[in-house]
Amino acid sequence: MAGLGEFEQLVLLAIVRLGSDAAGPELARELERAINRRVTRGALYSTLNRLETKGLVDWVPETPGPDRRGHIRRVFSATREGMVALRESRNALLTMWEGLERRLEKGR
Amino acid sequence: MSTPSRWGQRLLTRTLPKGPVGDAIKGDLLQEFAERIRRQPAMFARLWFNLQVVSVCMWSLLDRWRGHRWGHPVSGRRGGILAAAWAEVIPTTRALVRRPQGSLLIVATLAAGFAATTTVLTVADSVLVRPLPYPNPDSLVMVGMVSPGREWRDDAPHLQQLDGVAVATLVEWRKRLQSVTSLEAFEPLSTLLPDTGAGPELVRTLSVTEGGLDLLGLTVAAGRGFVPEDFTHGAPRVLLISDAAWRTRYGGQLSAIGRVQAGATIVGVLSGSVPQPEVLGSTRFEFWSPLALDNPRYQNRARRTAYVFGRLRAGATLAAARAELAGVQRAISAEHAEYRFPDGTLHGAGVNGLQQQTVGSAARPIGVYLGATLLLLLIATVNAANLFLLRSADRRGDAQLRMALGAGRGRIVARTVIEGLVLSSVAAVAGFGAAHLAVAMLVDLGITSIPRLSEVAVSGRAALAAATMAALTGVFATVIPGVQLARSAGAIGGERAFATVAPGGRRRRQILVAAQVAIAVVLAVGANLLLRTYTNVADADLGFDDHQLTAMTLPLKGPNMSLSESEAWRLGVEAVRAIPGVSAAAAASDPPFADPSWAPWVSLPGDPVTERRPGVVAFVATPGFFDAVGSALVAGRDFAPSDSAVSERVAIVNQQFVEENFAAGDPIGALILLRNDGAGTPDHTPLRIVGVAPDIVQQRLEDRVRPAMYVPYTQEPWPYGMTVLVRSSRTGEAFERELRLAARRVNPSLPVTALYSVSQRREGSLAEPRLRLLLFGSFAAVSLLLSVVGVFGSLSHEWARRRRELGVRMALGADQSALSRLVLKQAGWIVASGLVPGVAVSLMLSRGLQGFLFRVEPTDLTVMAGAVSSVALAALLAGWLPARSVARTDVASSLRRP
């Protein structure tokens, strides 16, 4: 199964979280809110392209709103493989995190 | 303004992929812009939009370069152009290593071309292009005096002929010139070091004005530099020692500082990182001393012995500086008699860029060498292209298979080009390494006609040039073969019954072979011309007999010198004649194979006052000079004891002088008028010609002997030193010791500055013509070999493929000799197609060798005929071998073979 980079995970999670609203502007807003830092659109679309190449996301076109001046809107969704990749990634992280919460709290 | 920037939108349209993905990304950015406009100032929204456009475009391009084109998630092409090219490199290299046969020949020939071209490019870069190693080198100039009628150099017409400057003149220039600043004088002197057991020694010292060291960026590595007080006349004498002399004389010990040499204290050591300016001559100055402008001897305007360097003021051009200097010097010359000639003409002044002055006339010969090496590289490339064409004929099956598996024609061409680039890269590395060695050897040879030789080193620019050559060669040699291969592999039913070689491919190969023959002719003509030159130079009549002739040079001026010059001359010669084994001895101001140092103003009675006989050089000699050098007078008599200071002034002239000035009649008894070349001398001196001598070689064997006159030492007080020429069968250390002892009779404290065999100088004079012959000869030999290989390879390959045709011809009645004639006829056509353009190009290009030739014209027909016939013979011989093989064709086996 394709390995996920950190930003790829975040983008995939944002897609899952937003559901049917997971288009470019909404994803960018959600990511900036969650990680509390600016997300360059170039990095975002590059990552979306990479996830699509790996077969972890898919998209469908939608009718554009007035602000888009006729340009189509893509709404992304995680594929089955994408969900599996997220699950594996989470399990790996949880395994590594196990037993470390108390130590991290002490370090604060 | 509530719209996003137009340039941003256009950039998105240009950069993003066409289709829904690009469309959607643009829409996303426009949507976000519209949302931002509603909640923040328009300026911030536009700034945000522009930044995101740049970010999106950069990421899109980066991903495209990596082969991840947006909107093509399953493109099937894993990797972009670079990745595809890299993917071909490994299998191509593996295939070349597995079958190195043809590749080694290609690499070897290309490496030879790269080595030669890189070496010459390195020399050209170091000598002509690289700036001088001084601060702000572009603004550095050399300023000098210019004599009327000799304003421009013959060997480099863009340079003024600059002569030495009097220090007093420098002082005037400093006050008056605007366009040239920081004028500093550098005066070569000789310093006599006392006898420490090995005999007195004369070392070269450079006296320099106060700003001279800073002008050249010279710094002191140990001790102290000069201080302003050192530049006052009468101050304690101090010296700086050069880095090389410090290491040689004092082992690099700091205890050298404070030592006293010839009455001056060494106060510092110059850093060795900045080389001495080449225009100051090849002798390295061991000591540097301060030049005090208030020293009375520098008030003498006739003492023009200094070099002057300066800087062009910012914004000033060389032309403007020349015009200003000419005007300033005209005014100075009008004010002082020392600058005026008896006929009223005035000394002028001129200025050259220091880099141009250093390079001198070296650009042309370097250009000739570069042309020859580029021809060699061209023939190597053509040879490689031919070999690739032959290979492409053999690889058609392989290419057809690849195309059947999905490779396009572009891929086939790319594979061939990559193969060429791999081979040329290997050749470039090998050639570059060889160039390093060649450059080191060249520097060791110490060829005097190449200025800045000590600075020649392979640089980044040369490496870049080598890499560029490799890339261009690799592409040039393989594009056409690759295209041909792709076309022939893609053709349907490419195999025809009789022509197993595509006719287009054969013609191309023949053109390439003919081109090789043409280039071989050009280089062979050049080599033959230089061979003829070398033999002419080697056989040139010296005008004297250099066997068993030794030359010993010693100065006449020095401490404790109470003798007059003529007495010193007499004593010196007598002392040498008394040595056992010496059959003859005499002295002259300049020996053969030395640059004559006296070029007087000579005219004939009746000449206009302003006219001087051009190019005349003069020598002071003792009686018996011509006998000592083995040169029998052609007419008249030698100098006699009666030719004294009180008798009529006499002269002996050489045959060249007679040819140029007395073509009509007998010169014996005629008068010539001698004026001092320096202006200010009021009168001329009449000399009566008493003898005519042969043309004795002056500086180099290949130089035209200039018209010369000889005057007796008793009538011309020549104070600058003498060279004693000694005829004796004796050689060796014991003989040299006796010669040095004899010199001490003139003055015990004077050193012998040179002691050598004259025939060695003759050998040295042959060194450069020999080197040129060796270079061109090597190029010609390699190119001839390549063209022979080309003819042989092309014909052998073609007729091996046409064996069936040969079998059919024989079956139909052709005999072996008819087949041989067929092959030879083809070979003849190919060779002739190369010879004709080769001769035409040779006729055009051989004029470029004019400066290298001696007593042979660039279009000499016999030389051309010799070169053409040797190339033709070799190429036809190469064609005869396949013809012989064809003649032995077995009918049955050739018909059976598909």
JSON list of N, CA and C in Angstrom, two decimals, chain B residues 204-262:
[
{"chain": "B", "resi": 204, "resn": "ARG", "atom": "N", "xyz": [70.08, 41.09, -12.42]},
{"chain": "B", "resi": 204, "resn": "ARG", "atom": "CA", "xyz": [69.16, 42.09, -12.95]},
{"chain": "B", "resi": 204, "resn": "ARG", "atom": "C", "xyz": [68.36, 42.71, -11.81]},
{"chain": "B", "resi": 205, "resn": "THR", "atom": "N", "xyz": [68.33, 44.03, -11.80]},
{"chain": "B", "resi": 205, "resn": "THR", "atom": "CA", "xyz": [67.59, 44.76, -10.80]},
{"chain": "B", "resi": 205, "resn": "THR", "atom": "C", "xyz": [66.60, 45.68, -11.51]},
{"chain": "B", "resi": 206, "resn": "LEU", "atom": "N", "xyz": [65.45, 45.85, -10.92]},
{"chain": "B", "resi": 206, "resn": "LEU", "atom": "CA", "xyz": [64.45, 46.74, -11.49]},
{"chain": "B", "resi": 206, "resn": "LEU", "atom": "C", "xyz": [64.25, 47.91, -10.55]},
{"chain": "B", "resi": 207, "resn": "SER", "atom": "N", "xyz": [64.50, 49.11, -11.06]},
{"chain": "B", "resi": 207, "resn": "SER", "atom": "CA", "xyz": [64.32, 50.29, -10.25]},
{"chain": "B", "resi": 207, "resn": "SER", "atom": "C", "xyz": [62.92, 50.85, -10.54]},
{"chain": "B", "resi": 208, "resn": "VAL", "atom": "N", "xyz": [62.16, 51.18, -9.50]},
{"chain": "B", "resi": 208, "resn": "VAL", "atom": "CA", "xyz": [60.75, 51.50, -9.71]},
{"chain": "B", "resi": 208, "resn": "VAL", "atom": "C", "xyz": [60.39, 52.75, -8.91]},
{"chain": "B", "resi": 209, "resn": "THR", "atom": "N", "xyz": [59.52, 53.58, -9.52]},
{"chain": "B", "resi": 209, "resn": "THR", "atom": "CA", "xyz": [59.06, 54.79, -8.82]},
{"chain": "B", "resi": 209, "resn": "THR", "atom": "C", "xyz": [58.07, 54.42, -7.72]},
{"chain": "B", "resi": 210, "resn": "GLU", "atom": "N", "xyz": [57.69, 55.45, -6.95]},
{"chain": "B", "resi": 210, "resn": "GLU", "atom": "CA", "xyz": [57.03, 55.19, -5.66]},
{"chain": "B", "resi": 210, "resn": "GLU", "atom": "C", "xyz": [55.74, 54.40, -5.76]},
{"chain": "B", "resi": 211, "resn": "GLY", "atom": "N", "xyz": [54.94, 54.63, -6.78]},
{"chain": "B", "resi": 211, "resn": "GLY", "atom": "CA", "xyz": [53.66, 53.92, -6.87]},
{"chain": "B", "resi": 211, "resn": "GLY", "atom": "C", "xyz": [53.71, 52.66, -7.71]},
{"chain": "B", "resi": 212, "resn": "GLY", "atom": "N", "xyz": [54.89, 52.27, -8.16]},
{"chain": "B", "resi": 212, "resn": "GLY", "atom": "CA", "xyz": [55.01, 51.17, -9.11]},
{"chain": "B", "resi": 212, "resn": "GLY", "atom": "C", "xyz": [54.53, 49.83, -8.57]},
{"chain": "B", "resi": 213, "resn": "LEU", "atom": "N", "xyz": [54.89, 49.55, -7.30]},
{"chain": "B", "resi": 213, "resn": "LEU", "atom": "CA", "xyz": [54.49, 48.25, -6.74]},
{"chain": "B", "resi": 213, "resn": "LEU", "atom": "C", "xyz": [52.98, 48.18, -6.59]},
{"chain": "B", "resi": 214, "resn": "ASP", "atom": "N", "xyz": [52.37, 49.28, -6.14]},
{"chain": "B", "resi": 214, "resn": "ASP", "atom": "CA", "xyz": [50.91, 49.28, -5.98]},
{"chain": "B", "resi": 214, "resn": "ASP", "atom": "C", "xyz": [50.22, 49.16, -7.32]},
{"chain": "B", "resi": 215, "resn": "LEU", "atom": "N", "xyz": [50.78, 49.79, -8.34]},
{"chain": "B", "resi": 215, "resn": "LEU", "atom": "CA", "xyz": [50.16, 49.73, -9.67]},
{"chain": "B", "resi": 215, "resn": "LEU", "atom": "C", "xyz": [49.99, 48.29, -10.14]},
{"chain": "B", "resi": 216, "resn": "LEU", "atom": "N", "xyz": [51.01, 47.48, -9.84]},
{"chain": "B", "resi": 216, "resn": "LEU", "atom": "CA", "xyz": [50.96, 46.08, -10.29]},
{"chain": "B", "resi": 216, "resn": "LEU", "atom": "C", "xyz": [50.43, 45.15, -9.22]},
{"chain": "B", "resi": 217, "resn": "GLY", "atom": "N", "xyz": [50.01, 45.71, -8.09]},
{"chain": "B", "resi": 217, "resn": "GLY", "atom": "CA", "xyz": [49.47, 44.85, -7.03]},
{"chain": "B", "resi": 217, "resn": "GLY", "atom": "C", "xyz": [50.51, 43.99, -6.37]},
{"chain": "B", "resi": 218, "resn": "LEU", "atom": "N", "xyz": [51.76, 44.42, -6.40]},
{"chain": "B", "resi": 218, "resn": "LEU", "atom": "CA", "xyz": [52.84, 43.64, -5.78]},
{"chain": "B", "resi": 218, "resn": "LEU", "atom": "C", "xyz": [52.87, 43.95, -4.28]},
{"chain": "B", "resi": 219, "resn": "THR", "atom": "N", "xyz": [52.93, 42.90, -3.49]},
{"chain": "B", "resi": 219, "resn": "THR", "atom": "CA", "xyz": [52.95, 43.10, -2.04]},
{"chain": "B", "resi": 219, "resn": "THR", "atom": "C", "xyz": [54.20, 42.44, -1.47]},
{"chain": "B", "resi": 220, "resn": "VAL", "atom": "N", "xyz": [54.45, 42.80, -0.22]},
{"chain": "B", "resi": 220, "resn": "VAL", "atom": "CA", "xyz": [55.63, 42.27, 0.45]},
{"chain": "B", "resi": 220, "resn": "VAL", "atom": "C", "xyz": [55.20, 41.13, 1.35]},
{"chain": "B", "resi": 221, "resn": "ALA", "atom": "N", "xyz": [55.89, 39.99, 1.21]},
{"chain": "B", "resi": 221, "resn": "ALA", "atom": "CA", "xyz": [55.51, 38.82, 2.00]},
{"chain": "B", "resi": 221, "resn": "ALA", "atom": "C", "xyz": [56.25, 38.78, 3.33]},
{"chain": "B", "resi": 222, "resn": "ALA", "atom": "N", "xyz": [57.39, 39.41, 3.40]},
{"chain": "B", "resi": 222, "resn": "ALA", "atom": "CA", "xyz": [58.15, 39.43, 4.66]},
{"chain": "B", "resi": 222, "resn": "ALA", "atom": "C", "xyz": [58.95, 40.72, 4.70]},
{"chain": "B", "resi": 223, "resn": "GLY", "atom": "N", "xyz": [59.24, 41.21, 5.89]},
{"chain": "B", "resi": 223, "resn": "GLY", "atom": "CA", "xyz": [59.98, 42.45, 6.03]},
{"chain": "B", "resi": 223, "resn": "GLY", "atom": "C", "xyz": [59.08, 43.64, 5.74]},
{"chain": "B", "resi": 224, "resn": "ARG", "atom": "N", "xyz": [59.62, 44.67, 5.13]},
{"chain": "B", "resi": 224, "resn": "ARG", "atom": "CA", "xyz": [58.83, 45.87, 4.82]},
{"chain": "B", "resi": 224, "resn": "ARG", "atom": "C", "xyz": [58.98, 46.21, 3.35]},
{"chain": "B", "resi": 225, "resn": "GLY", "atom": "N", "xyz": [58.03, 47.01, 2.87]},
{"chain": "B", "resi": 225, "resn": "GLY", "atom": "CA", "xyz": [58.12, 47.52, 1.50]},
{"chain": "B", "resi": 225, "resn": "GLY", "atom": "C", "xyz": [58.90, 48.83, 1.51]},
{"chain": "B", "resi": 226, "resn": "PHE", "atom": "N", "xyz": [58.84, 49.51, 0.37]},
{"chain": "B", "resi": 226, "resn": "PHE", "atom": "CA", "xyz": [59.50, 50.82, 0.30]},
{"chain": "B", "resi": 226, "resn": "PHE", "atom": "C", "xyz": [58.66, 51.87, 1.02]},
{"chain": "B", "resi": 227, "resn": "VAL", "atom": "N", "xyz": [59.33, 52.82, 1.65]},
{"chain": "B", "resi": 227, "resn": "VAL", "atom": "CA", "xyz": [58.65, 53.94, 2.29]},
{"chain": "B", "resi": 227, "resn": "VAL", "atom": "C", "xyz": [59.03, 55.19, 1.52]},
{"chain": "B", "resi": 228, "resn": "PRO", "atom": "N", "xyz": [58.26, 56.29, 1.67]},
{"chain": "B", "resi": 228, "resn": "PRO", "atom": "CA", "xyz": [58.54, 57.51, 0.89]},
{"chain": "B", "resi": 228, "resn": "PRO", "atom": "C", "xyz": [59.99, 57.99, 1.03]},
{"chain": "B", "resi": 229, "resn": "GLU", "atom": "N", "xyz": [60.58, 57.82, 2.19]},
{"chain": "B", "resi": 229, "resn": "GLU", "atom": "CA", "xyz": [61.95, 58.30, 2.39]},
{"chain": "B", "resi": 229, "resn": "GLU", "atom": "C", "xyz": [62.96, 57.56, 1.50]},
{"chain": "B", "resi": 230, "resn": "ASP", "atom": "N", "xyz": [62.65, 56.34, 1.12]},
{"chain": "B", "resi": 230, "resn": "ASP", "atom": "CA", "xyz": [63.57, 55.56, 0.28]},
{"chain": "B", "resi": 230, "resn": "ASP", "atom": "C", "xyz": [63.71, 56.18, -1.10]},
{"chain": "B", "resi": 231, "resn": "PHE", "atom": "N", "xyz": [62.71, 56.99, -1.52]},
{"chain": "B", "resi": 231, "resn": "PHE", "atom": "CA", "xyz": [62.71, 57.53, -2.87]},
{"chain": "B", "resi": 231, "resn": "PHE", "atom": "C", "xyz": [63.38, 58.90, -2.96]},
{"chain": "B", "resi": 232, "resn": "THR", "atom": "N", "xyz": [64.21, 59.19, -1.98]},
{"chain": "B", "resi": 232, "resn": "THR", "atom": "CA", "xyz": [64.96, 60.44, -2.00]},
{"chain": "B", "resi": 232, "resn": "THR", "atom": "C", "xyz": [66.40, 60.15, -2.37]},
{"chain": "B", "resi": 233, "resn": "HIS", "atom": "N", "xyz": [66.94, 60.95, -3.28]},
{"chain": "B", "resi": 233, "resn": "HIS", "atom": "CA", "xyz": [68.33, 60.75, -3.69]},
{"chain": "B", "resi": 233, "resn": "HIS", "atom": "C", "xyz": [69.25, 60.99, -2.49]},
{"chain": "B", "resi": 234, "resn": "GLY", "atom": "N", "xyz": [70.15, 60.02, -2.29]},
{"chain": "B", "resi": 234, "resn": "GLY", "atom": "CA", "xyz": [71.05, 60.14, -1.15]},
{"chain": "B", "resi": 234, "resn": "GLY", "atom": "C", "xyz": [70.58, 59.37, 0.07]},
{"chain": "B", "resi": 235, "resn": "ALA", "atom": "N", "xyz": [69.36, 58.87, 0.05]},
{"chain": "B", "resi": 235, "resn": "ALA", "atom": "CA", "xyz": [68.88, 58.08, 1.20]},
{"chain": "B", "resi": 235, "resn": "ALA", "atom": "C", "xyz": [69.63, 56.75, 1.23]},
{"chain": "B", "resi": 236, "resn": "PRO", "atom": "N", "xyz": [69.68, 56.11, 2.40]},
{"chain": "B", "resi": 236, "resn": "PRO", "atom": "CA", "xyz": [70.33, 54.79, 2.48]},
{"chain": "B", "resi": 236, "resn": "PRO", "atom": "C", "xyz": [69.71, 53.85, 1.45]},
{"chain": "B", "resi": 237, "resn": "ARG", "atom": "N", "xyz": [70.56, 53.12, 0.73]},
{"chain": "B", "resi": 237, "resn": "ARG", "atom": "CA", "xyz": [70.09, 52.29, -0.37]},
{"chain": "B", "resi": 237, "resn": "ARG", "atom": "C", "xyz": [69.45, 51.01, 0.17]},
{"chain": "B", "resi": 238, "resn": "VAL", "atom": "N", "xyz": [68.27, 50.73, -0.34]},
{"chain": "B", "resi": 238, "resn": "VAL", "atom": "CA", "xyz": [67.55, 49.53, 0.10]},
{"chain": "B", "resi": 238, "resn": "VAL", "atom": "C", "xyz": [67.12, 48.72, -1.12]},
{"chain": "B", "resi": 239, "resn": "LEU", "atom": "N", "xyz": [66.81, 47.46, -0.87]},
{"chain": "B", "resi": 239, "resn": "LEU", "atom": "CA", "xyz": [66.38, 46.56, -1.95]},
{"chain": "B", "resi": 239, "resn": "LEU", "atom": "C", "xyz": [65.22, 45.70, -1.45]},
{"chain": "B", "resi": 240, "resn": "LEU", "atom": "N", "xyz": [64.36, 45.32, -2.36]},
{"chain": "B", "resi": 240, "resn": "LEU", "atom": "CA", "xyz": [63.43, 44.22, -2.13]},
{"chain": "B", "resi": 240, "resn": "LEU", "atom": "C", "xyz": [63.93, 43.06, -2.99]},
{"chain": "B", "resi": 241, "resn": "ILE", "atom": "N", "xyz": [63.84, 41.86, -2.46]},
{"chain": "B", "resi": 241, "resn": "ILE", "atom": "CA", "xyz": [64.29, 40.69, -3.22]},
{"chain": "B", "resi": 241, "resn": "ILE", "atom": "C", "xyz": [63.07, 39.92, -3.70]},
{"chain": "B", "resi": 242, "resn": "SER", "atom": "N", "xyz": [63.15, 39.37, -4.91]},
{"chain": "B", "resi": 242, "resn": "SER", "atom": "CA", "xyz": [62.02, 38.61, -5.43]},
{"chain": "B", "resi": 242, "resn": "SER", "atom": "C", "xyz": [61.91, 37.29, -4.67]},
{"chain": "B", "resi": 243, "resn": "ASP", "atom": "N", "xyz": [60.72, 36.72, -4.72]},
{"chain": "B", "resi": 243, "resn": "ASP", "atom": "CA", "xyz": [60.48, 35.46, -4.00]},
{"chain": "B", "resi": 243, "resn": "ASP", "atom": "C", "xyz": [61.40, 34.36, -4.52]},
{"chain": "B", "resi": 244, "resn": "ALA", "atom": "N", "xyz": [61.55, 34.27, -5.85]},
{"chain": "B", "resi": 244, "resn": "ALA", "atom": "CA", "xyz": [62.38, 33.20, -6.42]},
{"chain": "B", "resi": 244, "resn": "ALA", "atom": "C", "xyz": [63.83, 33.36, -6.02]},
{"chain": "B", "resi": 245, "resn": "ALA", "atom": "N", "xyz": [64.35, 34.60, -6.08]},
{"chain": "B", "resi": 245, "resn": "ALA", "atom": "CA", "xyz": [65.75, 34.83, -5.71]},
{"chain": "B", "resi": 245, "resn": "ALA", "atom": "C", "xyz": [65.95, 34.57, -4.22]},
{"chain": "B", "resi": 246, "resn": "TRP", "atom": "N", "xyz": [64.96, 34.92, -3.41]},
{"chain": "B", "resi": 246, "resn": "TRP", "atom": "CA", "xyz": [65.07, 34.69, -1.97]},
{"chain": "B", "resi": 246, "resn": "TRP", "atom": "C", "xyz": [65.22, 33.20, -1.68]},
{"chain": "B", "resi": 247, "resn": "ARG", "atom": "N", "xyz": [64.43, 32.40, -2.39]},
{"chain": "B", "resi": 247, "resn": "ARG", "atom": "CA", "xyz": [64.49, 30.95, -2.13]},
{"chain": "B", "resi": 247, "resn": "ARG", "atom": "C", "xyz": [65.80, 30.37, -2.68]},
{"chain": "B", "resi": 248, "resn": "THR", "atom": "N", "xyz": [66.23, 30.87, -3.85]},
{"chain": "B", "resi": 248, "resn": "THR", "atom": "CA", "xyz": [67.44, 30.30, -4.46]},
{"chain": "B", "resi": 248, "resn": "THR", "atom": "C", "xyz": [68.69, 30.72, -3.71]},
{"chain": "B", "resi": 249, "resn": "ARG", "atom": "N", "xyz": [68.77, 32.02, -3.38]},
{"chain": "B", "resi": 249, "resn": "ARG", "atom": "CA", "xyz": [70.02, 32.51, -2.79]},
{"chain": "B", "resi": 249, "resn": "ARG", "atom": "C", "xyz": [70.08, 32.31, -1.28]},
{"chain": "B", "resi": 250, "resn": "TYR", "atom": "N", "xyz": [68.97, 32.41, -0.63]},
{"chain": "B", "resi": 250, "resn": "TYR", "atom": "CA", "xyz": [68.98, 32.38, 0.83]},
{"chain": "B", "resi": 250, "resn": "TYR", "atom": "C", "xyz": [68.15, 31.24, 1.41]},
{"chain": "B", "resi": 251, "resn": "GLY", "atom": "N", "xyz": [67.73, 30.32, 0.59]},
{"chain": "B", "resi": 251, "resn": "GLY", "atom": "CA", "xyz": [66.98, 29.17, 1.06]},
{"chain": "B", "resi": 251, "resn": "GLY", "atom": "C", "xyz": [65.66, 29.54, 1.71]},
{"chain": "B", "resi": 252, "resn": "GLY", "atom": "N", "xyz": [65.12, 30.71, 1.38]},
{"chain": "B", "resi": 252, "resn": "GLY", "atom": "CA", "xyz": [63.85, 31.12, 1.97]},
{"chain": "B", "resi": 252, "resn": "GLY", "atom": "C", "xyz": [63.94, 31.47, 3.44]},
{"chain": "B", "resi": 253, "resn": "GLN", "atom": "N", "xyz": [65.15, 31.80, 3.89]},
{"chain": "B", "resi": 253, "resn": "GLN", "atom": "CA", "xyz": [65.33, 32.14, 5.32]},
{"chain": "B", "resi": 253, "resn": "GLN", "atom": "C", "xyz": [65.07, 33.62, 5.57]},
{"chain": "B", "resi": 254, "resn": "LEU", "atom": "N", "xyz": [64.41, 33.93, 6.66]},
{"chain": "B", "resi": 254, "resn": "LEU", "atom": "CA", "xyz": [64.12, 35.33, 6.99]},
{"chain": "B", "resi": 254, "resn": "LEU", "atom": "C", "xyz": [65.39, 36.10, 7.34]},
{"chain": "B", "resi": 255, "resn": "SER", "atom": "N", "xyz": [66.48, 35.38, 7.61]},
{"chain": "B", "resi": 255, "resn": "SER", "atom": "CA", "xyz": [67.74, 36.07, 7.91]},
{"chain": "B", "resi": 255, "resn": "SER", "atom": "C", "xyz": [68.27, 36.85, 6.71]},
{"chain": "B", "resi": 256, "resn": "ALA", "atom": "N", "xyz": [67.67, 36.62, 5.51]},
{"chain": "B", "resi": 256, "resn": "ALA", "atom": "CA", "xyz": [68.09, 37.39, 4.34]},
{"chain": "B", "resi": 256, "resn": "ALA", "atom": "C", "xyz": [67.76, 38.86, 4.53]},
{"chain": "B", "resi": 257, "resn": "ILE", "atom": "N", "xyz": [66.72, 39.14, 5.29]},
{"chain": "B", "resi": 257, "resn": "ILE", "atom": "CA", "xyz": [66.31, 40.53, 5.51]},
{"chain": "B", "resi": 257, "resn": "ILE", "atom": "C", "xyz": [67.34, 41.17, 6.42]},
{"chain": "B", "resi": 258, "resn": "GLY", "atom": "N", "xyz": [67.87, 42.29, 5.95]},
{"chain": "B", "resi": 258, "resn": "GLY", "atom": "CA", "xyz": [68.92, 42.96, 6.70]},
{"chain": "B", "resi": 258, "resn": "GLY", "atom": "C", "xyz": [70.29, 42.73, 6.09]},
{"chain": "B", "resi": 259, "resn": "ARG", "atom": "N", "xyz": [70.39, 41.74, 5.18]},
{"chain": "B", "resi": 259, "resn": "ARG", "atom": "CA", "xyz": [71.69, 41.49, 4.54]},
{"chain": "B", "resi": 259, "resn": "ARG", "atom": "C", "xyz": [71.99, 42.62, 3.58]},
{"chain": "B", "resi": 260, "resn": "VAL", "atom": "N", "xyz": [73.28, 42.84, 3.34]},
{"chain": "B", "resi": 260, "resn": "VAL", "atom": "CA", "xyz": [73.70, 43.90, 2.42]},
{"chain": "B", "resi": 260, "resn": "VAL", "atom": "C", "xyz": [74.18, 43.25, 1.12]},
{"chain": "B", "resi": 261, "resn": "GLN", "atom": "N", "xyz": [73.66, 43.75, 0.02]},
{"chain": "B", "resi": 261, "resn": "GLN", "atom": "CA", "xyz": [74.07, 43.26, -1.31]},
{"chain": "B", "resi": 261, "resn": "GLN", "atom": "C", "xyz": [74.47, 44.47, -2.15]},
{"chain": "B", "resi": 262, "resn": "ALA", "atom": "N", "xyz": [75.71, 44.47, -2.62]},
{"chain": "B", "resi": 262, "resn": "ALA", "atom": "CA", "xyz": [76.20, 45.55, -3.48]},
{"chain": "B", "resi": 262, "resn": "ALA", "atom": "C", "xyz": [75.90, 46.92, -2.87]}
]
